[in-house]
Coordinates of C-alpha atoms in Angstrom, one line a residue:
X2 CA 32.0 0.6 -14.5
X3 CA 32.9 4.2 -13.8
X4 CA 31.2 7.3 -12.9
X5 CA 32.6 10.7 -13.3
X6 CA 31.1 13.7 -11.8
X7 CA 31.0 16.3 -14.1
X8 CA 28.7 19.0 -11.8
X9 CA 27.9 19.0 -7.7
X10 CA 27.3 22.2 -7.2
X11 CA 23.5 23.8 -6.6
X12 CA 24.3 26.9 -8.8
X13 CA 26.4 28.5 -10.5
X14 CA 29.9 30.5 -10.1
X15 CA 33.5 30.4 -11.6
X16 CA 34.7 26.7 -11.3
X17 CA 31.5 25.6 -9.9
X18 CA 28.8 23.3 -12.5
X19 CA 25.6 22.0 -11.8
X20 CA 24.3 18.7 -10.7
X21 CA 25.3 16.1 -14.2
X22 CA 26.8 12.1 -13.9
X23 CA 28.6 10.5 -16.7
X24 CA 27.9 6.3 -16.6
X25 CA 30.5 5.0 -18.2
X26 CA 30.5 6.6 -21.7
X27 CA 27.1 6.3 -22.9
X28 CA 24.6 7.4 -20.0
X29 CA 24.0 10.7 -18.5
X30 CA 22.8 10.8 -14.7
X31 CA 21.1 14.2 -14.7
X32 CA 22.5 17.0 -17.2
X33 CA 23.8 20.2 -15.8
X34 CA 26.3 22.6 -16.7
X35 CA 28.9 20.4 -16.2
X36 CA 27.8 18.5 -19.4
X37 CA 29.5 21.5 -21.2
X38 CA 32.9 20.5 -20.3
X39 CA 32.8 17.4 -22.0
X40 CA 34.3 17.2 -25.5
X41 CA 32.1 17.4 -28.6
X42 CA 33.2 13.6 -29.4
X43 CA 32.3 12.7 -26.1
X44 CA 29.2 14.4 -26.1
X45 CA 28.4 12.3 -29.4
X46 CA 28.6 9.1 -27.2
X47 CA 25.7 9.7 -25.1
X48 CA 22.4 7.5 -26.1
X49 CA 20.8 7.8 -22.7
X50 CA 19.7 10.8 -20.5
X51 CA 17.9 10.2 -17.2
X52 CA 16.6 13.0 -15.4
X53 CA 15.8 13.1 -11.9
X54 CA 13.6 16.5 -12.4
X55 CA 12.4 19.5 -13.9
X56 CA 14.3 22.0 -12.0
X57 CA 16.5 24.1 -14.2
X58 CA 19.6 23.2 -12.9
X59 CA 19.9 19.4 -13.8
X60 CA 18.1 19.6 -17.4
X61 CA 19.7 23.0 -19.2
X62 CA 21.9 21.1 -21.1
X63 CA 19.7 18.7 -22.6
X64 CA 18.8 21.2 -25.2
X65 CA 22.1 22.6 -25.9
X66 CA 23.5 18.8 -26.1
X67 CA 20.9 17.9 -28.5
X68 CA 22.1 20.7 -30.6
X69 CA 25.3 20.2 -30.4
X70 CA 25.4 16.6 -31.7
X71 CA 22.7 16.5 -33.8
X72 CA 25.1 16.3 -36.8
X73 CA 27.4 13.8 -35.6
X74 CA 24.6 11.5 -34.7
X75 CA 22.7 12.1 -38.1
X76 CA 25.9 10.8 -39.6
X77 CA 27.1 8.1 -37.7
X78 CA 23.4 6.6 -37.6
X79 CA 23.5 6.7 -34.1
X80 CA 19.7 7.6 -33.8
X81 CA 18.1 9.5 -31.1
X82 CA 19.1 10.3 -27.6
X83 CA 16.9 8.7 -25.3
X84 CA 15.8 11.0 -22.3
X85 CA 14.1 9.2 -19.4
X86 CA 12.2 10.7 -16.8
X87 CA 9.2 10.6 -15.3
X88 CA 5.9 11.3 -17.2
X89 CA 5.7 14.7 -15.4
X90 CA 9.1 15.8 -16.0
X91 CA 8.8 14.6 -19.7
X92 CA 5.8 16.6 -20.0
X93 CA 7.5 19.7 -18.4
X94 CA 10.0 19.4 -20.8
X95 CA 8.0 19.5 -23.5
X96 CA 5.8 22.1 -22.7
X97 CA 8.6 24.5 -21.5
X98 CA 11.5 23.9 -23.0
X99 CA 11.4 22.2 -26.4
X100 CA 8.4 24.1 -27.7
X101 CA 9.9 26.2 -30.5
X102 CA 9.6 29.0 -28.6
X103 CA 12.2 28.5 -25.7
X104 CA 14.2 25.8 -28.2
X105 CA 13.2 23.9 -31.0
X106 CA 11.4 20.8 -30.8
X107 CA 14.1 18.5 -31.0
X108 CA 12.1 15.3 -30.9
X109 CA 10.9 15.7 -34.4
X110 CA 14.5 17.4 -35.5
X111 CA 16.4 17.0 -37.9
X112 CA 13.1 14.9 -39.4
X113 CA 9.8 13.5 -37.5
X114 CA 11.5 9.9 -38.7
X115 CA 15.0 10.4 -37.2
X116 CA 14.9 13.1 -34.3
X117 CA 17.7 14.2 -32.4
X118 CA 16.0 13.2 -28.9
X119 CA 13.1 10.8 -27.8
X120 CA 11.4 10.7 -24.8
X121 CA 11.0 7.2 -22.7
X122 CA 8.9 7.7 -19.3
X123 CA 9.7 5.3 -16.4
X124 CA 7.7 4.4 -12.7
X125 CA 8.8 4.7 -9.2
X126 CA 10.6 1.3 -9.1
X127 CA 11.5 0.5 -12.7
X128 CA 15.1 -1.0 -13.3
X129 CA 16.2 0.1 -16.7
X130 CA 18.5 -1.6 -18.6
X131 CA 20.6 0.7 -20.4
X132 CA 24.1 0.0 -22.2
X133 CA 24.7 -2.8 -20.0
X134 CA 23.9 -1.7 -16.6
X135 CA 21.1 -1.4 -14.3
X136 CA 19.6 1.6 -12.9
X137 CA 16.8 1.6 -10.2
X138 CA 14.5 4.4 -10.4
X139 CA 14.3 5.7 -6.6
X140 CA 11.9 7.4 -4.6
X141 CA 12.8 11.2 -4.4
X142 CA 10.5 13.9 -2.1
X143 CA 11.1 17.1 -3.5
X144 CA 9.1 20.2 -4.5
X145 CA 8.4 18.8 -7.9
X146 CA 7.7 15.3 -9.2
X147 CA 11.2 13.4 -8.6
X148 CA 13.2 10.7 -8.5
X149 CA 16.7 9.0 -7.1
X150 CA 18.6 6.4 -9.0
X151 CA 20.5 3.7 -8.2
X152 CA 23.3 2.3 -10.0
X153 CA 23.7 -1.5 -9.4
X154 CA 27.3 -3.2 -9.9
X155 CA 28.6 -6.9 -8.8
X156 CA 29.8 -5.5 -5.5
X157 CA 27.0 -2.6 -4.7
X158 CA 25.5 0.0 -5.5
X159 CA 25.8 3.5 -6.4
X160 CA 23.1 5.3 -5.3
X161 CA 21.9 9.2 -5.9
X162 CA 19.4 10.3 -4.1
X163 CA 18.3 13.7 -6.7
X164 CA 17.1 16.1 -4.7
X165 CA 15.0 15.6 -1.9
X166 CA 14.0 16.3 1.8
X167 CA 13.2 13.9 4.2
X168 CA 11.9 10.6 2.7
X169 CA 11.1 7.7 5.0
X170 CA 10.3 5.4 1.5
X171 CA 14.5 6.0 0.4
X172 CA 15.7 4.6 3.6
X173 CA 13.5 1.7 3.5
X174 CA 14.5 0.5 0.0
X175 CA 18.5 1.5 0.7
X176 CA 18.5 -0.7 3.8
X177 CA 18.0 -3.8 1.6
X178 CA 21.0 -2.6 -1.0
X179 CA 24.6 -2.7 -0.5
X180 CA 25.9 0.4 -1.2
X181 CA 29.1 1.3 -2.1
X182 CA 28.4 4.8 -2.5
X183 CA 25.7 7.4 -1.5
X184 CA 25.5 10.5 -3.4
X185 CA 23.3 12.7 -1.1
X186 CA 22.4 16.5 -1.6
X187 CA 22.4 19.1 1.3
X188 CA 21.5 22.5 -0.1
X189 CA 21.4 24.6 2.8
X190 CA 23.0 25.2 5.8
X191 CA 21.4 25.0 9.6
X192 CA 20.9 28.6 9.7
X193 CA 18.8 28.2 6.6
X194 CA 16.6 25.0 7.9
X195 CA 12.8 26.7 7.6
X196 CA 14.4 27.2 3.3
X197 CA 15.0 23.6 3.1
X198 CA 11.7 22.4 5.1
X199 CA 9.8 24.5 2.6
X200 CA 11.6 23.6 -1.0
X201 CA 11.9 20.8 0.6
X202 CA 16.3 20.5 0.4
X203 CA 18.2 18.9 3.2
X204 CA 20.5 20.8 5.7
X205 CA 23.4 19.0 7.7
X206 CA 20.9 18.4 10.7
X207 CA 18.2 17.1 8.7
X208 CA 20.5 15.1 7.0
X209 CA 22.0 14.0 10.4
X210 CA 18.1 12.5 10.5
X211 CA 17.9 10.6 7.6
X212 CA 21.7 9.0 7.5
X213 CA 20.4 7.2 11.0
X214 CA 18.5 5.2 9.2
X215 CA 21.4 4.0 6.7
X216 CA 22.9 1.2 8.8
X217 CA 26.5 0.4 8.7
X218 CA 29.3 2.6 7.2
X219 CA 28.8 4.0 4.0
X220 CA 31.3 6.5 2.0
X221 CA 28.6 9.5 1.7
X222 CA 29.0 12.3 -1.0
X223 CA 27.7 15.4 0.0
X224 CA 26.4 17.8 -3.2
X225 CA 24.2 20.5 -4.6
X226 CA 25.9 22.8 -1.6
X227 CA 25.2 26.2 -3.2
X228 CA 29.0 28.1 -3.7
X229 CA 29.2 30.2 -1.0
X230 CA 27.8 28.2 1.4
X231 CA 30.5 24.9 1.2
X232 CA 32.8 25.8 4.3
X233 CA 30.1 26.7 6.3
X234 CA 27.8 23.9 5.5
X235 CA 30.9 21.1 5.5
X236 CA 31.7 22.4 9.1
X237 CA 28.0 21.9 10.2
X238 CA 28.6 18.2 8.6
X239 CA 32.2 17.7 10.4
X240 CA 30.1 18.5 13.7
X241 CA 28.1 15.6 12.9
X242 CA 28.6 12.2 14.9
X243 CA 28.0 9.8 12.2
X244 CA 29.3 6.3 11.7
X245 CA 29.1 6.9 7.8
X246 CA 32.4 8.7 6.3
X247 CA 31.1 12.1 5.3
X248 CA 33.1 13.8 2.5
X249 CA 32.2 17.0 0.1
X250 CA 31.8 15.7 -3.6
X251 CA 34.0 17.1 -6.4
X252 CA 34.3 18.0 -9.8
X253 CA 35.8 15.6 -11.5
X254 CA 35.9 12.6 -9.1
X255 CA 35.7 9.4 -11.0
X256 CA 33.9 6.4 -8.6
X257 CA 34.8 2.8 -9.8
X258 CA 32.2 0.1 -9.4
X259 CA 33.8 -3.0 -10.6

């Protein structure tokens, strides 16, 4: 099991994507810009979506995927592209973005009978079974309805926890996993602390809180660092004393699970 970063970054600048996970081949952990990069056969491949949120910036490719593959999929029989997500973000989605005014309603395109997408919403502690793996659905406290996931393999877990600010309810359920790898966002720096207490982000001494309740040492990804803040905020993080091993994550980093 594999998973390939295809976007970590919270916005947007030359050589920089946003926030999107390939699983494998066939499931898609969020869908930001990086998506784009992929090739159009690859693209093709996907049959799952899952979606940690409504923000922008980890579902604007959803509707350029769908798009994009709508052929390929019409003639391979592949059927639709299942997006999951909770009931809010679904509806969001809907209302917002495939409405035939933003983009068109690809859940009843190219027919009613064999769309391009369907929507499937999941609950705060659902494991989904999807191509051969399972995914947790993990608490998430962010501005917006949201959700982590976790990614569960023979010898731990891969766990991402969307974004989010300080949640007592992550920690709890992580303490009972073995993790082999902790995908964590911090989207602002120290100096910016008040920004992330009110949209609810982390910064490198917030996330200095939370990490204390992670026991033993876990290899910890930091993302969603907006572009011009990554030296600053990964020197605030090198200040930290931490027994986890803190590292920036990276376009294209693959992460083996078994």
């Amino acid at each position: 099991m594999t998973i390939r970063v295809l976007g970590c970054s919270g916005a947007i600048a030359q050589g920089c994507r946003t926030t999107a996970f390939l699983l494998d081949d066939a499931v898609l952990i969020d869908a930001g810009t990086g998506v784009g990069d992929l090739p159009l056969e690859a693209l093709a491949k996907i049959d799952h979506i899952l979606i940690s949120h409504s923000h922008l910036d980890h579902i604007l490719s959803i509707a350029l995927l769908a798009d994009s593959v709508m052929r390929e999929r019409v003639t391979s029989k592949a059927g639709p592209i299942t997006v999951h997500a909770l009931p809010q973000t679904l509806a969001a989605l809907q209302q917002h973005v495939f409405n035939n005014v933003i983009w068109p309603d690809f859940t009843g395109l190219p027919t009613p009978e064999n769309p391009t997408l369907r929507f499937e919403p999941f609950a705060l502690g659902d494991v989904l079974h999807l191509a051969g793996r399972d995914i947790e659905v993990l608490s998430a406290a962010h501005s917006v309805a949201a959700v982590g996931f976790a990614v569960h393999g023979p010898r731990g877990a891969w766990v991402y926890t969307g974004d989010t600010g300080p949640n007592p309810a992550l920690w709890q359920r992580l303490q009972n996993l073995r993790i082999n790898h902790l995908v964590i966002e911090v989207a602002f720096g120290d100096e910016d602390a008040e920004l992330a207490h009110i949209s609810q982000h982390l910064c490198p001494s917030m996330l200095d809180i939370e990490l204390r309740q992670l026991q033993g040492s876990v290899q910890v990804h930091i993302t969603h660092i907006k572009p011009g803040d990554v030296a600053t905020v990964m020197k605030q993080i090198a200040g930290l004393t931490s027994p986890h091993l803190l590292s920036p994550l990276t376009m294209g980093q693959v992460m083996v699970l078994d």
